[in-house]
Amino acid sequence: MRDGLHRMSGARLSGPARLLLGSALALLAAPACAEVGATLTLASQDRFRGYSVSDGYPAATFSLSYDDAAGPYVEGSIMIAGNPANGIERSRFEGNAGYAVRLKNGPTLDAGVVHAEYTGYRIYGRQAVFTEIYAGLIAGQVSAHVHYSPNYFQHGVRTFYADLDGSSTLAPRVRLSAHYGMLFQIDGHPEPAGSRMRDWRIGASTDVKSLTLEVALASGLDKRGFYGVVRNGGTALLFSATAAF
């Protein structure tokens, strides 16, 4: 465990990460009509677009969010992953800042930027980092977004990603969710997985007292892609428990 903590303590946030963190702190300090929330999630693994960014290890993620009624919002999260035998193997800082505006008698327009940095996670010898800008529409329980990244996990790899997410109430205590995404490589070093990659996820969740429990089936890469080795892709059954504060 001490080795894992040492790896985390050696991490340094880049300019974009410090900017997002500073924006979050500034908004949290400003008096406004807004909602502040925090969640803690324990998961069998942390998957991102069909790939286990926690290297297949169980993961814990703490998130803090600020949502202003006027439109701006920020969110920051820290993820750690590992096991008792080896300690903390990976960690991630992620920041997200955006603006959402509700159209009169219509959907909500949503746009922003997200930045993530990992420790203990390297691709071709370099630290895994990515920044994306995004824009989309939210209508009820359905949302669609497009994302652009100039350096997607690897320097010089430019990508375009489109996704569709939806949820529905199956019973008073059971909710269903679904996700489908397509990643398109615009430029950069090619990978065996090819320049087009898809991922999907379906899940069911329920509330038990103060916890939200979810089981999901997620599929993604079955060849080496931008995220690293093949063993962390493919289809997997996922479990998670989330507590909101």
Coordinates of C-alpha atoms in Angstrom, one line a residue:
M1 CA 0.0 0.0 0.0
R2 CA 2.8 2.4 0.8
D3 CA 4.3 2.0 -2.7
G4 CA 0.9 2.9 -4.2
L5 CA 0.6 6.0 -2.0
H6 CA 4.1 7.1 -3.0
R7 CA 3.1 6.9 -6.7
M8 CA 0.1 9.1 -6.1
S9 CA 2.1 11.6 -4.1
G10 CA 4.5 12.0 -6.9
A11 CA 1.8 13.1 -9.4
R12 CA 1.8 16.7 -10.7
L13 CA -1.2 18.4 -12.3
S14 CA -0.7 20.0 -15.6
G15 CA -1.9 23.5 -16.7
P16 CA -5.3 22.3 -17.9
A17 CA -5.9 20.3 -14.7
R18 CA -5.0 23.3 -12.5
L19 CA -7.2 25.6 -14.5
L20 CA -10.2 23.2 -14.1
L21 CA -9.5 22.8 -10.4
G22 CA -9.2 26.5 -9.9
S23 CA -12.5 27.1 -11.8
A24 CA -14.2 24.6 -9.5
L25 CA -12.9 26.2 -6.4
A26 CA -13.9 29.7 -7.6
L27 CA -17.5 28.7 -8.4
L28 CA -17.8 26.8 -5.1
A29 CA -16.8 30.0 -3.3
A30 CA -19.2 32.2 -5.2
P31 CA -22.7 32.9 -3.7
A32 CA -25.3 31.7 -6.2
C33 CA -28.5 29.7 -6.5
A34 CA -26.8 26.3 -7.1
E35 CA -26.6 22.7 -6.1
V36 CA -23.4 21.2 -4.6
G37 CA -23.2 17.4 -4.5
A38 CA -20.7 14.7 -3.7
T39 CA -20.6 11.0 -4.4
L40 CA -18.4 8.0 -3.5
T41 CA -18.5 5.0 -5.9
L42 CA -17.0 1.6 -5.3
A43 CA -16.8 -0.5 -8.5
S44 CA -15.5 -3.8 -9.7
Q45 CA -13.5 -1.9 -12.2
D46 CA -13.5 1.6 -13.8
R47 CA -14.4 1.4 -17.5
F48 CA -14.1 4.2 -20.0
R49 CA -15.6 3.7 -23.5
G50 CA -15.3 -0.1 -23.2
Y51 CA -11.8 -0.1 -21.7
S52 CA -10.8 -0.7 -18.1
V53 CA -8.7 2.3 -17.2
S54 CA -8.3 0.8 -13.7
D55 CA -6.3 -2.1 -15.3
G56 CA -9.1 -4.5 -14.3
Y57 CA -8.7 -3.7 -10.6
P58 CA -11.5 -2.6 -8.3
A59 CA -11.8 1.2 -8.1
A60 CA -13.0 3.9 -5.8
T61 CA -14.1 7.3 -7.1
F62 CA -14.9 10.4 -5.2
S63 CA -16.7 13.2 -7.1
L64 CA -17.6 16.7 -6.2
S65 CA -20.0 18.8 -8.4
Y66 CA -21.4 22.3 -8.6
D67 CA -24.4 23.1 -10.8
D68 CA -25.4 26.7 -11.0
A69 CA -29.1 27.4 -11.9
A70 CA -27.8 30.1 -14.4
G71 CA -26.1 27.4 -16.5
P72 CA -22.4 26.9 -15.5
Y73 CA -21.3 23.7 -13.9
V74 CA -18.1 22.1 -12.8
E75 CA -17.2 18.6 -11.5
G76 CA -14.0 17.1 -10.2
S77 CA -13.2 13.5 -9.3
I78 CA -10.4 11.4 -8.0
M79 CA -10.2 7.6 -8.8
I80 CA -7.9 5.1 -7.1
A81 CA -7.6 1.5 -8.2
G82 CA -5.7 -1.6 -6.8
N83 CA -5.9 -4.5 -4.4
P84 CA -4.8 -5.3 -0.9
A85 CA -1.8 -7.3 -2.1
N86 CA -0.3 -4.6 -4.4
G87 CA -1.8 -1.4 -3.0
I88 CA -2.8 1.4 -5.3
E89 CA -1.9 0.6 -8.9
R90 CA -3.6 3.5 -10.7
S91 CA -5.1 6.8 -10.0
R92 CA -6.9 9.5 -12.0
F93 CA -7.7 13.2 -11.6
E94 CA -10.5 14.4 -13.8
G95 CA -12.0 17.8 -14.1
N96 CA -15.1 18.9 -16.1
A97 CA -16.4 22.5 -16.7
G98 CA -19.3 23.4 -18.9
Y99 CA -22.5 25.4 -19.5
A100 CA -26.0 24.2 -20.1
V101 CA -28.9 26.3 -21.3
R102 CA -32.5 25.2 -21.6
L103 CA -34.2 26.3 -24.8
K104 CA -37.7 27.6 -24.5
N105 CA -40.1 24.6 -24.9
G106 CA -37.2 22.5 -26.2
P107 CA -34.1 20.5 -25.2
T108 CA -31.1 21.7 -23.2
L109 CA -27.9 22.8 -25.0
D110 CA -24.8 21.5 -23.3
A111 CA -21.1 22.3 -24.0
G112 CA -17.8 22.1 -22.1
V113 CA -14.4 20.7 -21.7
V114 CA -13.1 17.7 -19.8
H115 CA -9.5 16.9 -18.8
A116 CA -8.1 13.7 -17.2
E117 CA -4.6 12.7 -16.0
Y118 CA -3.5 9.2 -14.8
T119 CA -0.7 7.9 -12.6
G120 CA 0.5 4.4 -12.8
Y121 CA -0.9 4.2 -16.4
R122 CA 1.5 4.7 -19.3
I123 CA 1.0 4.1 -23.0
Y124 CA 4.2 3.6 -25.1
G125 CA 6.2 4.9 -22.1
R126 CA 4.1 8.1 -21.7
Q127 CA 1.6 9.1 -19.0
A128 CA -2.0 8.7 -20.1
V129 CA -3.6 12.1 -20.4
F130 CA -6.5 13.5 -22.5
T131 CA -8.5 16.6 -23.0
E132 CA -11.7 16.9 -24.9
I133 CA -14.2 19.6 -25.8
Y134 CA -17.8 18.5 -26.2
A135 CA -21.3 19.8 -27.2
G136 CA -24.7 18.1 -27.3
L137 CA -28.4 18.1 -26.6
I138 CA -30.3 16.8 -23.6
A139 CA -34.0 16.0 -23.9
G140 CA -35.6 14.4 -20.9
Q141 CA -33.8 11.1 -20.2
V142 CA -32.0 11.0 -23.5
S143 CA -28.8 12.8 -24.4
A144 CA -26.5 13.0 -27.5
H145 CA -23.0 14.5 -27.6
V146 CA -20.0 14.9 -29.9
H147 CA -16.5 15.2 -28.5
Y148 CA -13.1 16.3 -30.1
S149 CA -9.7 15.6 -28.6
P150 CA -6.3 16.8 -30.1
N151 CA -4.3 14.3 -28.0
Y152 CA -6.4 11.3 -27.1
F153 CA -4.5 9.3 -24.5
Q154 CA -1.5 9.6 -26.9
H155 CA 0.3 12.7 -28.2
G156 CA -0.8 13.6 -31.8
V157 CA -3.8 11.2 -31.9
R158 CA -6.7 13.4 -32.9
T159 CA -10.2 11.8 -32.4
F160 CA -13.9 12.5 -32.8
Y161 CA -16.3 10.7 -30.6
A162 CA -20.1 10.6 -30.7
D163 CA -22.4 9.0 -28.1
L164 CA -26.0 8.5 -27.2
D165 CA -27.2 7.8 -23.7
G166 CA -30.7 7.1 -22.3
S167 CA -32.4 5.9 -19.2
S168 CA -35.9 4.7 -18.3
T169 CA -37.8 3.6 -15.1
L170 CA -38.7 0.0 -15.4
A171 CA -40.4 -0.2 -11.9
P172 CA -40.7 2.1 -9.0
R173 CA -37.3 1.0 -7.7
V174 CA -35.6 -0.2 -10.8
R175 CA -34.0 2.0 -13.5
L176 CA -32.5 0.9 -16.9
S177 CA -29.7 2.8 -18.7
A178 CA -28.1 2.4 -22.1
H179 CA -25.0 3.9 -23.8
Y180 CA -23.6 3.6 -27.4
G181 CA -20.6 5.4 -28.7
M182 CA -18.4 5.5 -31.8
L183 CA -14.8 6.8 -31.8
F184 CA -13.2 8.0 -35.1
Q185 CA -9.5 8.6 -35.4
I186 CA -8.7 11.7 -37.5
D187 CA -4.9 11.7 -37.3
G188 CA -2.0 10.0 -35.5
H189 CA -0.3 6.6 -35.0
P190 CA -2.7 3.7 -36.1
E191 CA -3.5 0.9 -33.7
P192 CA -4.5 -2.7 -34.5
A193 CA -8.1 -1.9 -33.4
G194 CA -8.4 0.4 -36.4
S195 CA -9.5 4.0 -36.8
R196 CA -13.2 3.3 -35.8
M197 CA -14.1 1.8 -32.5
R198 CA -17.5 1.3 -30.9
D199 CA -18.5 0.7 -27.3
W200 CA -21.8 0.0 -25.6
R201 CA -23.2 -0.5 -22.1
I202 CA -26.5 -1.5 -20.6
G203 CA -27.3 -1.4 -16.9
A204 CA -29.9 -1.7 -14.2
S205 CA -29.8 0.1 -10.9
T206 CA -31.9 0.3 -7.7
D207 CA -31.7 2.3 -4.5
V208 CA -31.2 0.5 -1.2
K209 CA -31.5 2.9 1.7
S210 CA -28.8 5.5 1.0
L211 CA -26.9 3.5 -1.7
T212 CA -27.5 3.1 -5.4
L213 CA -26.5 -0.4 -6.6
E214 CA -25.9 -1.1 -10.3
V215 CA -25.1 -4.1 -12.5
A216 CA -24.1 -3.5 -16.1
L217 CA -22.8 -5.3 -19.1
A218 CA -20.2 -3.4 -21.1
S219 CA -18.4 -4.2 -24.3
G220 CA -15.5 -2.5 -26.1
L221 CA -12.2 -3.2 -27.8
D222 CA -11.0 -6.7 -28.4
K223 CA -7.8 -5.5 -30.0
R224 CA -5.1 -3.1 -28.8
G225 CA -6.3 0.4 -29.2
F226 CA -5.4 3.9 -27.9
Y227 CA -5.9 2.8 -24.3
G228 CA -3.2 0.1 -24.1
V229 CA -3.2 -3.7 -23.9
V230 CA -6.0 -5.9 -25.1
R231 CA -6.7 -7.7 -21.8
N232 CA -8.5 -4.7 -20.4
G233 CA -11.1 -4.5 -23.2
G234 CA -13.8 -6.9 -24.4
T235 CA -17.1 -7.7 -22.7
A236 CA -17.4 -7.5 -18.9
L237 CA -20.0 -7.7 -16.2
L238 CA -19.6 -4.7 -13.9
F239 CA -20.9 -4.0 -10.4
S240 CA -20.9 -0.8 -8.4
A241 CA -22.3 0.9 -5.3
T242 CA -22.7 4.7 -5.0
A243 CA -23.4 6.8 -2.0
A244 CA -24.5 10.5 -2.4
F245 CA -23.8 13.2 0.1

